[in-house]
mmCIF file of N, CA and C in Angstrom:
data_model
loop_
_atom_site.group_PDB
_atom_site.id
_atom_site.type_symbol
_atom_site.label_atom_id
_atom_site.label_comp_id
_atom_site.label_asym_id
_atom_site.label_seq_id
_atom_site.Cartn_x
_atom_site.Cartn_y
_atom_site.Cartn_z
ATOM 1 N N MET A 226 0.854 -1.184 0.000
ATOM 2 C CA MET A 226 0.000 0.000 0.000
ATOM 3 C C MET A 226 0.896 1.242 0.000
ATOM 4 N N SER A 227 0.539 2.190 -0.787
ATOM 5 C CA SER A 227 1.287 3.441 -0.867
ATOM 6 C C SER A 227 1.211 4.188 0.452
ATOM 7 N N ASP A 228 2.295 4.894 0.791
ATOM 8 C CA ASP A 228 2.256 5.701 2.012
ATOM 9 C C ASP A 228 1.378 6.934 1.827
ATOM 10 N N LYS A 229 0.890 7.147 0.611
ATOM 11 C CA LYS A 229 -0.026 8.257 0.349
ATOM 12 C C LYS A 229 -1.473 7.863 0.625
ATOM 13 N N ALA A 230 -1.733 6.573 0.820
ATOM 14 C CA ALA A 230 -3.085 6.084 1.073
ATOM 15 C C ALA A 230 -3.180 5.620 2.523
ATOM 16 N N THR A 231 -4.111 6.204 3.273
ATOM 17 C CA THR A 231 -4.295 5.823 4.672
ATOM 18 C C THR A 231 -5.782 5.666 4.963
ATOM 19 N N THR A 232 -6.090 4.737 5.853
ATOM 20 C CA THR A 232 -7.482 4.565 6.241
ATOM 21 C C THR A 232 -7.872 5.644 7.234
ATOM 22 N N VAL A 233 -9.133 5.962 7.225
ATOM 23 C CA VAL A 233 -9.712 6.907 8.182
ATOM 24 C C VAL A 233 -10.435 6.070 9.226
ATOM 25 N N SER A 234 -10.143 6.336 10.499
ATOM 26 C CA SER A 234 -10.754 5.572 11.589
ATOM 27 C C SER A 234 -11.727 6.439 12.366
ATOM 28 N N ILE A 235 -12.806 5.798 12.845
ATOM 29 C CA ILE A 235 -13.737 6.443 13.764
ATOM 30 C C ILE A 235 -13.988 5.472 14.906
ATOM 31 N N ASP A 236 -14.344 5.989 16.063
ATOM 32 C CA ASP A 236 -14.611 5.144 17.219
ATOM 33 C C ASP A 236 -15.788 5.697 17.997
ATOM 34 N N PRO A 237 -16.862 4.940 18.139
ATOM 35 C CA PRO A 237 -17.040 3.589 17.617
ATOM 36 C C PRO A 237 -17.263 3.602 16.102
ATOM 37 N N ASP A 238 -17.002 2.457 15.503
ATOM 38 C CA ASP A 238 -17.136 2.314 14.055
ATOM 39 C C ASP A 238 -18.257 1.322 13.742
ATOM 40 N N PRO A 239 -19.445 1.817 13.360
ATOM 41 C CA PRO A 239 -20.566 0.910 13.097
ATOM 42 C C PRO A 239 -20.393 0.057 11.842
ATOM 43 N N LEU A 240 -19.405 0.369 11.002
ATOM 44 C CA LEU A 240 -19.184 -0.425 9.797
ATOM 45 C C LEU A 240 -18.196 -1.571 10.021
ATOM 46 N N ALA A 241 -17.497 -1.577 11.145
ATOM 47 C CA ALA A 241 -16.486 -2.602 11.426
ATOM 48 C C ALA A 241 -17.034 -4.034 11.318
ATOM 49 N N PRO A 242 -18.247 -4.322 11.808
ATOM 50 C CA PRO A 242 -18.740 -5.702 11.687
ATOM 51 C C PRO A 242 -18.879 -6.179 10.237
ATOM 52 N N TYR A 243 -18.917 -5.244 9.302
ATOM 53 C CA TYR A 243 -19.089 -5.589 7.896
ATOM 54 C C TYR A 243 -17.768 -5.583 7.126
ATOM 55 N N ALA A 244 -16.639 -5.411 7.847
ATOM 56 C CA ALA A 244 -15.301 -5.378 7.238
ATOM 57 C C ALA A 244 -15.202 -4.261 6.192
ATOM 58 N N ILE A 245 -15.687 -3.073 6.570
ATOM 59 C CA ILE A 245 -15.679 -1.909 5.684
ATOM 60 C C ILE A 245 -14.934 -0.771 6.376
ATOM 61 N N ALA A 246 -13.988 -0.153 5.682
ATOM 62 C CA ALA A 246 -13.325 1.037 6.207
ATOM 63 C C ALA A 246 -14.280 2.218 6.072
ATOM 64 N N PRO A 247 -14.349 3.102 7.072
ATOM 65 C CA PRO A 247 -15.210 4.281 6.939
ATOM 66 C C PRO A 247 -14.814 5.152 5.737
ATOM 67 N N ALA A 248 -13.509 5.252 5.501
ATOM 68 C CA ALA A 248 -13.019 6.054 4.379
ATOM 69 C C ALA A 248 -11.536 5.784 4.182
ATOM 70 N N TRP A 249 -11.060 6.195 3.026
ATOM 71 C CA TRP A 249 -9.631 6.205 2.720
ATOM 72 C C TRP A 249 -9.252 7.611 2.313
ATOM 73 N N ARG A 250 -8.089 8.029 2.756
ATOM 74 C CA ARG A 250 -7.530 9.303 2.312
ATOM 75 C C ARG A 250 -6.350 8.979 1.413
ATOM 76 N N VAL A 251 -6.387 9.508 0.195
ATOM 77 C CA VAL A 251 -5.325 9.311 -0.779
ATOM 78 C C VAL A 251 -4.876 10.699 -1.202
ATOM 79 N N GLY A 252 -3.738 11.130 -0.685
ATOM 80 C CA GLY A 252 -3.304 12.501 -0.933
ATOM 81 C C GLY A 252 -4.332 13.460 -0.365
ATOM 82 N N ASP A 253 -4.827 14.350 -1.205
ATOM 83 C CA ASP A 253 -5.829 15.324 -0.766
ATOM 84 C C ASP A 253 -7.261 14.841 -0.981
ATOM 85 N N LEU A 254 -7.432 13.637 -1.489
ATOM 86 C CA LEU A 254 -8.774 13.119 -1.736
ATOM 87 C C LEU A 254 -9.209 12.178 -0.619
ATOM 88 N N VAL A 255 -10.478 12.285 -0.237
ATOM 89 C CA VAL A 255 -11.065 11.408 0.773
ATOM 90 C C VAL A 255 -12.231 10.671 0.117
ATOM 91 N N PHE A 256 -12.172 9.349 0.163
ATOM 92 C CA PHE A 256 -13.192 8.488 -0.428
ATOM 93 C C PHE A 256 -13.955 7.813 0.706
ATOM 94 N N LEU A 257 -15.206 8.211 0.913
ATOM 95 C CA LEU A 257 -16.019 7.599 1.961
ATOM 96 C C LEU A 257 -16.703 6.346 1.444
ATOM 97 N N SER A 258 -16.796 5.354 2.316
ATOM 98 C CA SER A 258 -17.681 4.231 2.036
ATOM 99 C C SER A 258 -19.104 4.757 2.095
ATOM 100 N N GLY A 259 -20.016 4.040 1.492
ATOM 101 C CA GLY A 259 -21.409 4.451 1.541
ATOM 102 C C GLY A 259 -21.863 4.607 2.979
ATOM 103 N N GLN A 260 -22.506 5.727 3.255
ATOM 104 C CA GLN A 260 -23.022 6.008 4.591
ATOM 105 C C GLN A 260 -24.538 5.888 4.546
ATOM 106 N N ALA A 261 -25.097 5.349 5.633
ATOM 107 C CA ALA A 261 -26.538 5.137 5.708
ATOM 108 C C ALA A 261 -27.001 5.450 7.125
ATOM 109 N N ALA A 262 -28.219 5.109 7.408
ATOM 110 C CA ALA A 262 -28.830 5.436 8.702
ATOM 111 C C ALA A 262 -28.469 4.402 9.755
ATOM 112 N N ILE A 263 -27.184 4.232 9.975
ATOM 113 C CA ILE A 263 -26.684 3.318 10.993
ATOM 114 C C ILE A 263 -26.095 4.164 12.110
ATOM 115 N N ALA A 264 -26.649 4.029 13.299
ATOM 116 C CA ALA A 264 -26.181 4.795 14.458
ATOM 117 C C ALA A 264 -24.815 4.279 14.907
ATOM 118 N N GLU A 265 -24.158 5.050 15.763
ATOM 119 C CA GLU A 265 -22.832 4.664 16.256
ATOM 120 C C GLU A 265 -22.837 3.287 16.915
ATOM 121 N N ASP A 266 -23.964 2.895 17.524
ATOM 122 C CA ASP A 266 -24.036 1.586 18.182
ATOM 123 C C ASP A 266 -24.374 0.461 17.205
ATOM 124 N N GLY A 267 -24.501 0.780 15.911
ATOM 125 C CA GLY A 267 -24.767 -0.214 14.886
ATOM 126 C C GLY A 267 -26.235 -0.457 14.599
ATOM 127 N N SER A 268 -27.117 0.200 15.325
ATOM 128 C CA SER A 268 -28.550 0.017 15.091
ATOM 129 C C SER A 268 -29.017 0.842 13.890
ATOM 130 N N ILE A 269 -30.098 0.380 13.268
ATOM 131 C CA ILE A 269 -30.701 1.116 12.152
ATOM 132 C C ILE A 269 -31.589 2.207 12.744
ATOM 133 N N VAL A 270 -31.470 3.402 12.199
ATOM 134 C CA VAL A 270 -32.257 4.542 12.684
ATOM 135 C C VAL A 270 -33.598 4.583 11.966
ATOM 136 N N ASP A 271 -34.682 4.641 12.730
ATOM 137 C CA ASP A 271 -36.042 4.855 12.220
ATOM 138 C C ASP A 271 -36.329 4.156 10.900
ATOM 139 N N GLU A 272 -36.532 2.865 10.990
ATOM 140 C CA GLU A 272 -36.716 2.025 9.805
ATOM 141 C C GLU A 272 -37.831 2.483 8.870
ATOM 142 N N ALA A 273 -38.821 3.217 9.366
ATOM 143 C CA ALA A 273 -39.960 3.622 8.527
ATOM 144 C C ALA A 273 -39.975 5.108 8.213
ATOM 145 N N ASP A 274 -38.910 5.837 8.556
ATOM 146 C CA ASP A 274 -38.906 7.293 8.417
ATOM 147 C C ASP A 274 -37.744 7.736 7.521
ATOM 148 N N PHE A 275 -38.059 8.030 6.252
ATOM 149 C CA PHE A 275 -37.015 8.423 5.302
ATOM 150 C C PHE A 275 -36.279 9.676 5.772
ATOM 151 N N ASP A 276 -37.008 10.672 6.270
ATOM 152 C CA ASP A 276 -36.370 11.919 6.703
ATOM 153 C C ASP A 276 -35.359 11.674 7.820
ATOM 154 N N ALA A 277 -35.717 10.840 8.777
ATOM 155 C CA ALA A 277 -34.798 10.520 9.877
ATOM 156 C C ALA A 277 -33.582 9.761 9.351
ATOM 157 N N GLN A 278 -33.810 8.845 8.416
ATOM 158 C CA GLN A 278 -32.685 8.107 7.847
ATOM 159 C C GLN A 278 -31.758 9.037 7.064
ATOM 160 N N LEU A 279 -32.326 9.952 6.315
ATOM 161 C CA LEU A 279 -31.506 10.891 5.553
ATOM 162 C C LEU A 279 -30.687 11.781 6.478
ATOM 163 N N SER A 280 -31.300 12.258 7.545
ATOM 164 C CA SER A 280 -30.594 13.089 8.517
ATOM 165 C C SER A 280 -29.428 12.330 9.158
ATOM 166 N N GLN A 281 -29.653 11.076 9.554
ATOM 167 C CA GLN A 281 -28.586 10.264 10.151
ATOM 168 C C GLN A 281 -27.479 10.002 9.145
ATOM 169 N N THR A 282 -27.854 9.773 7.896
ATOM 170 C CA THR A 282 -26.864 9.530 6.855
ATOM 171 C C THR A 282 -25.933 10.727 6.707
ATOM 172 N N PHE A 283 -26.498 11.934 6.658
ATOM 173 C CA PHE A 283 -25.653 13.125 6.549
ATOM 174 C C PHE A 283 -24.827 13.347 7.814
ATOM 175 N N ALA A 284 -25.372 13.020 8.977
ATOM 176 C CA ALA A 284 -24.590 13.130 10.225
ATOM 177 C C ALA A 284 -23.395 12.178 10.167
ATOM 178 N N ASN A 285 -23.600 10.990 9.634
ATOM 179 C CA ASN A 285 -22.501 10.034 9.508
ATOM 180 C C ASN A 285 -21.448 10.528 8.530
ATOM 181 N N ILE A 286 -21.892 11.117 7.430
ATOM 182 C CA ILE A 286 -20.947 11.679 6.459
ATOM 183 C C ILE A 286 -20.092 12.748 7.138
ATOM 184 N N GLU A 287 -20.734 13.644 7.857
ATOM 185 C CA GLU A 287 -19.993 14.711 8.548
ATOM 186 C C GLU A 287 -18.992 14.134 9.541
ATOM 187 N N ARG A 288 -19.389 13.101 10.265
ATOM 188 C CA ARG A 288 -18.517 12.486 11.268
ATOM 189 C C ARG A 288 -17.270 11.879 10.624
ATOM 190 N N VAL A 289 -17.450 11.149 9.532
ATOM 191 C CA VAL A 289 -16.312 10.518 8.862
ATOM 192 C C VAL A 289 -15.419 11.581 8.216
ATOM 193 N N LEU A 290 -16.029 12.578 7.591
ATOM 194 C CA LEU A 290 -15.233 13.653 7.006
ATOM 195 C C LEU A 290 -14.383 14.349 8.069
ATOM 196 N N GLU A 291 -14.965 14.623 9.224
ATOM 197 C CA GLU A 291 -14.218 15.274 10.296
ATOM 198 C C GLU A 291 -13.019 14.425 10.713
ATOM 199 N N ALA A 292 -13.214 13.115 10.806
ATOM 200 C CA ALA A 292 -12.110 12.223 11.168
ATOM 201 C C ALA A 292 -11.008 12.237 10.120
ATOM 202 N N ALA A 293 -11.379 12.571 8.880
ATOM 203 C CA ALA A 293 -10.414 12.630 7.787
ATOM 204 C C ALA A 293 -9.798 14.018 7.621
ATOM 205 N N GLY A 294 -10.230 14.973 8.457
ATOM 206 C CA GLY A 294 -9.725 16.335 8.329
ATOM 207 C C GLY A 294 -10.395 17.117 7.225
ATOM 208 N N ALA A 295 -11.641 16.768 6.931
ATOM 209 C CA ALA A 295 -12.384 17.437 5.859
ATOM 210 C C ALA A 295 -13.739 17.896 6.386
ATOM 211 N N THR A 296 -14.448 18.655 5.557
ATOM 212 C CA THR A 296 -15.781 19.145 5.907
ATOM 213 C C THR A 296 -16.727 18.917 4.729
ATOM 214 N N MET A 297 -17.999 19.181 4.966
ATOM 215 C CA MET A 297 -18.997 19.052 3.911
ATOM 216 C C MET A 297 -18.666 19.945 2.712
ATOM 217 N N SER A 298 -18.065 21.094 2.966
ATOM 218 C CA SER A 298 -17.744 22.016 1.863
ATOM 219 C C SER A 298 -16.613 21.485 0.979
ATOM 220 N N ASP A 299 -15.928 20.421 1.416
ATOM 221 C CA ASP A 299 -14.860 19.817 0.621
ATOM 222 C C ASP A 299 -15.384 18.750 -0.344
ATOM 223 N N ILE A 300 -16.658 18.391 -0.232
ATOM 224 C CA ILE A 300 -17.216 17.337 -1.079
ATOM 225 C C ILE A 300 -17.307 17.813 -2.530
ATOM 226 N N VAL A 301 -16.780 16.964 -3.439
ATOM 227 C CA VAL A 301 -16.825 17.292 -4.865
ATOM 228 C C VAL A 301 -17.712 16.342 -5.658
ATOM 229 N N LYS A 302 -18.001 15.151 -5.095
ATOM 230 C CA LYS A 302 -18.822 14.162 -5.806
ATOM 231 C C LYS A 302 -19.678 13.409 -4.803
ATOM 232 N N VAL A 303 -20.936 13.221 -5.160
ATOM 233 C CA VAL A 303 -21.895 12.512 -4.329
ATOM 234 C C VAL A 303 -22.579 11.453 -5.190
ATOM 235 N N THR A 304 -22.699 10.241 -4.644
ATOM 236 C CA THR A 304 -23.504 9.212 -5.283
ATOM 237 C C THR A 304 -24.565 8.799 -4.275
ATOM 238 N N ILE A 305 -25.827 8.897 -4.682
ATOM 239 C CA ILE A 305 -26.956 8.644 -3.791
ATOM 240 C C ILE A 305 -27.738 7.451 -4.314
ATOM 241 N N TYR A 306 -27.972 6.496 -3.423
ATOM 242 C CA TYR A 306 -28.729 5.297 -3.752
ATOM 243 C C TYR A 306 -30.047 5.354 -2.985
ATOM 244 N N LEU A 307 -31.158 5.312 -3.709
ATOM 245 C CA LEU A 307 -32.490 5.351 -3.108
ATOM 246 C C LEU A 307 -33.232 4.060 -3.423
ATOM 247 N N THR A 308 -33.984 3.566 -2.442
ATOM 248 C CA THR A 308 -34.823 2.401 -2.717
ATOM 249 C C THR A 308 -36.167 2.817 -3.296
ATOM 250 N N ASP A 309 -36.454 4.127 -3.286
ATOM 251 C CA ASP A 309 -37.705 4.631 -3.854
ATOM 252 C C ASP A 309 -37.455 6.032 -4.413
ATOM 253 N N MET A 310 -37.487 6.166 -5.716
ATOM 254 C CA MET A 310 -37.203 7.453 -6.355
ATOM 255 C C MET A 310 -38.260 8.501 -6.019
ATOM 256 N N ALA A 311 -39.366 8.112 -5.418
ATOM 257 C CA ALA A 311 -40.354 9.091 -4.955
ATOM 258 C C ALA A 311 -39.749 10.015 -3.904
ATOM 259 N N ASN A 312 -38.646 9.608 -3.286
ATOM 260 C CA ASN A 312 -37.964 10.448 -2.288
ATOM 261 C C ASN A 312 -36.977 11.430 -2.915
ATOM 262 N N PHE A 313 -36.856 11.430 -4.241
ATOM 263 C CA PHE A 313 -35.905 12.330 -4.891
ATOM 264 C C PHE A 313 -36.120 13.809 -4.548
ATOM 265 N N PRO A 314 -37.360 14.311 -4.476
ATOM 266 C CA PRO A 314 -37.524 15.719 -4.081
ATOM 267 C C PRO A 314 -36.908 16.022 -2.707
ATOM 268 N N LYS A 315 -36.945 15.067 -1.793
ATOM 269 C CA LYS A 315 -36.312 15.262 -0.486
ATOM 270 C C LYS A 315 -34.793 15.306 -0.608
ATOM 271 N N ILE A 316 -34.266 14.594 -1.583
ATOM 272 C CA ILE A 316 -32.817 14.636 -1.839
ATOM 273 C C ILE A 316 -32.432 16.027 -2.341
ATOM 274 N N VAL A 317 -33.217 16.581 -3.240
ATOM 275 C CA VAL A 317 -32.938 17.926 -3.755
ATOM 276 C C VAL A 317 -32.944 18.932 -2.607
ATOM 277 N N GLU A 318 -33.931 18.842 -1.727
ATOM 278 C CA GLU A 318 -33.984 19.750 -0.565
ATOM 279 C C GLU A 318 -32.774 19.547 0.347
ATOM 280 N N ALA A 319 -32.388 18.300 0.557
ATOM 281 C CA ALA A 319 -31.222 18.020 1.407
ATOM 282 C C ALA A 319 -29.949 18.585 0.784
ATOM 283 N N ARG A 320 -29.822 18.478 -0.527
ATOM 284 C CA ARG A 320 -28.633 19.047 -1.190
ATOM 285 C C ARG A 320 -28.572 20.555 -0.926
ATOM 286 N N LYS A 321 -29.700 21.222 -0.949
ATOM 287 C CA LYS A 321 -29.724 22.667 -0.689
ATOM 288 C C LYS A 321 -29.429 22.975 0.774
ATOM 289 N N ARG A 322 -29.766 22.063 1.678
ATOM 290 C CA ARG A 322 -29.540 22.268 3.106
ATOM 291 C C ARG A 322 -28.086 21.965 3.496
ATOM 292 N N TYR A 323 -27.499 20.916 2.925
ATOM 293 C CA TYR A 323 -26.174 20.467 3.350
ATOM 294 C C TYR A 323 -25.025 20.995 2.493
ATOM 295 N N PHE A 324 -25.324 21.472 1.285
ATOM 296 C CA PHE A 324 -24.282 21.952 0.383
ATOM 297 C C PHE A 324 -24.581 23.385 -0.038
ATOM 298 N N THR A 325 -23.549 24.067 -0.521
ATOM 299 C CA THR A 325 -23.718 25.399 -1.082
ATOM 300 C C THR A 325 -23.105 25.416 -2.480
ATOM 301 N N ALA A 326 -23.511 26.399 -3.249
ATOM 302 C CA ALA A 326 -22.974 26.531 -4.606
ATOM 303 C C ALA A 326 -21.485 26.872 -4.521
ATOM 304 N N PRO A 327 -20.685 26.349 -5.409
ATOM 305 C CA PRO A 327 -21.050 25.403 -6.465
ATOM 306 C C PRO A 327 -21.283 24.015 -5.861
ATOM 307 N N TYR A 328 -22.403 23.419 -6.215
ATOM 308 C CA TYR A 328 -22.802 22.142 -5.643
ATOM 309 C C TYR A 328 -21.910 21.003 -6.146
ATOM 310 N N PRO A 329 -21.767 19.952 -5.331
ATOM 311 C CA PRO A 329 -20.974 18.804 -5.791
ATOM 312 C C PRO A 329 -21.619 18.131 -7.002
ATOM 313 N N ALA A 330 -20.785 17.475 -7.794
ATOM 314 C CA ALA A 330 -21.304 16.619 -8.856
ATOM 315 C C ALA A 330 -22.125 15.521 -8.184
ATOM 316 N N ASP A 331 -23.128 15.007 -8.884
ATOM 317 C CA ASP A 331 -24.062 14.085 -8.244
ATOM 318 C C ASP A 331 -24.520 13.015 -9.219
ATOM 319 N N THR A 332 -24.671 11.815 -8.697
ATOM 320 C CA THR A 332 -25.362 10.742 -9.393
ATOM 321 C C THR A 332 -26.374 10.188 -8.406
ATOM 322 N N THR A 333 -27.631 10.117 -8.803
ATOM 323 C CA THR A 333 -28.672 9.553 -7.956
ATOM 324 C C THR A 333 -29.329 8.412 -8.715
ATOM 325 N N VAL A 334 -29.390 7.250 -8.073
ATOM 326 C CA VAL A 334 -29.967 6.082 -8.722
ATOM 327 C C VAL A 334 -30.930 5.377 -7.775
ATOM 328 N N GLU A 335 -31.912 4.709 -8.363
ATOM 329 C CA GLU A 335 -32.815 3.869 -7.585
ATOM 330 C C GLU A 335 -32.289 2.438 -7.631
ATOM 331 N N VAL A 336 -32.286 1.801 -6.473
ATOM 332 C CA VAL A 336 -31.848 0.414 -6.364
ATOM 333 C C VAL A 336 -32.982 -0.404 -5.744
ATOM 334 N N SER A 337 -32.986 -1.692 -6.002
ATOM 335 C CA SER A 337 -34.057 -2.532 -5.457
ATOM 336 C C SER A 337 -33.903 -2.740 -3.957
ATOM 337 N N SER A 338 -32.674 -2.703 -3.461
ATOM 338 C CA SER A 338 -32.441 -2.807 -2.022
ATOM 339 C C SER A 338 -31.014 -2.372 -1.724
ATOM 340 N N LEU A 339 -30.768 -2.148 -0.432
ATOM 341 C CA LEU A 339 -29.428 -1.810 0.035
ATOM 342 C C LEU A 339 -28.918 -2.979 0.869
ATOM 343 N N ALA A 340 -27.723 -2.860 1.424
ATOM 344 C CA ALA A 340 -27.094 -3.972 2.133
ATOM 345 C C ALA A 340 -27.955 -4.508 3.277
ATOM 346 N N LEU A 341 -28.631 -3.616 3.972
ATOM 347 C CA LEU A 341 -29.542 -4.015 5.041
ATOM 348 C C LEU A 341 -30.947 -3.640 4.595
ATOM 349 N N PRO A 342 -31.904 -4.546 4.675
ATOM 350 C CA PRO A 342 -33.227 -4.309 4.081
ATOM 351 C C PRO A 342 -33.996 -3.128 4.671
ATOM 352 N N GLU A 343 -33.662 -2.691 5.890
ATOM 353 C CA GLU A 343 -34.377 -1.570 6.509
ATOM 354 C C GLU A 343 -33.926 -0.206 5.978
ATOM 355 N N LEU A 344 -32.794 -0.175 5.301
ATOM 356 C CA LEU A 344 -32.242 1.096 4.815
ATOM 357 C C LEU A 344 -32.964 1.571 3.560
ATOM 358 N N MET A 345 -33.209 2.883 3.495
ATOM 359 C CA MET A 345 -33.882 3.489 2.352
ATOM 360 C C MET A 345 -32.976 4.372 1.515
ATOM 361 N N VAL A 346 -31.810 4.774 2.090
ATOM 362 C CA VAL A 346 -30.891 5.660 1.386
ATOM 363 C C VAL A 346 -29.467 5.341 1.816
ATOM 364 N N GLU A 347 -28.557 5.432 0.867
ATOM 365 C CA GLU A 347 -27.129 5.319 1.145
ATOM 366 C C GLU A 347 -26.431 6.342 0.268
ATOM 367 N N ILE A 348 -25.418 6.982 0.832
ATOM 368 C CA ILE A 348 -24.708 8.036 0.108
ATOM 369 C C ILE A 348 -23.214 7.830 0.268
ATOM 370 N N ASP A 349 -22.503 7.852 -0.854
ATOM 371 C CA ASP A 349 -21.049 7.889 -0.750
ATOM 372 C C ASP A 349 -20.546 9.181 -1.383
ATOM 373 N N VAL A 350 -19.440 9.655 -0.857
ATOM 374 C CA VAL A 350 -18.917 10.940 -1.319
ATOM 375 C C VAL A 350 -17.411 10.852 -1.529
ATOM 376 N N ILE A 351 -16.943 11.771 -2.344
ATOM 377 C CA ILE A 351 -15.507 12.033 -2.514
ATOM 378 C C ILE A 351 -15.295 13.488 -2.153
ATOM 379 N N ALA A 352 -14.298 13.736 -1.311
ATOM 380 C CA ALA A 352 -13.994 15.105 -0.898
ATOM 381 C C ALA A 352 -12.550 15.425 -1.272
ATOM 382 N N ALA A 353 -12.304 16.678 -1.585
ATOM 383 C CA ALA A 353 -10.959 17.185 -1.851
ATOM 384 C C ALA A 353 -10.591 18.071 -0.678
ATOM 385 N N ALA A 354 -9.815 17.524 0.250
ATOM 386 C CA ALA A 354 -9.516 18.230 1.501
ATOM 387 C C ALA A 354 -8.184 18.961 1.417
#
């Protein structure tokens, strides 16, 4: 492994049971693993509430970015996975709440399911810190 590539650690790490690094930092770039509505204790947040899951997902993104020495304003690319595209308008509102112009590049796709069946949204990001 290059000395320019280092893992980003958080404690507690709710992704550890799944053998997933929270993020990797490669030079000035930070690559987050997909973040979802998983609380620090590993529990799923509000299985029936998309808004609560989206809020937890962004809180997790902020937490991992902070551990990597980055912030939300450093995000340059976002990939959003939704189990129901009917929630896309809420994604647009969230982008306006969590990001400022110039907005990050974005890909939003609908998937039939995520890694855990209770999850409704997962987001991965790339930041230039």
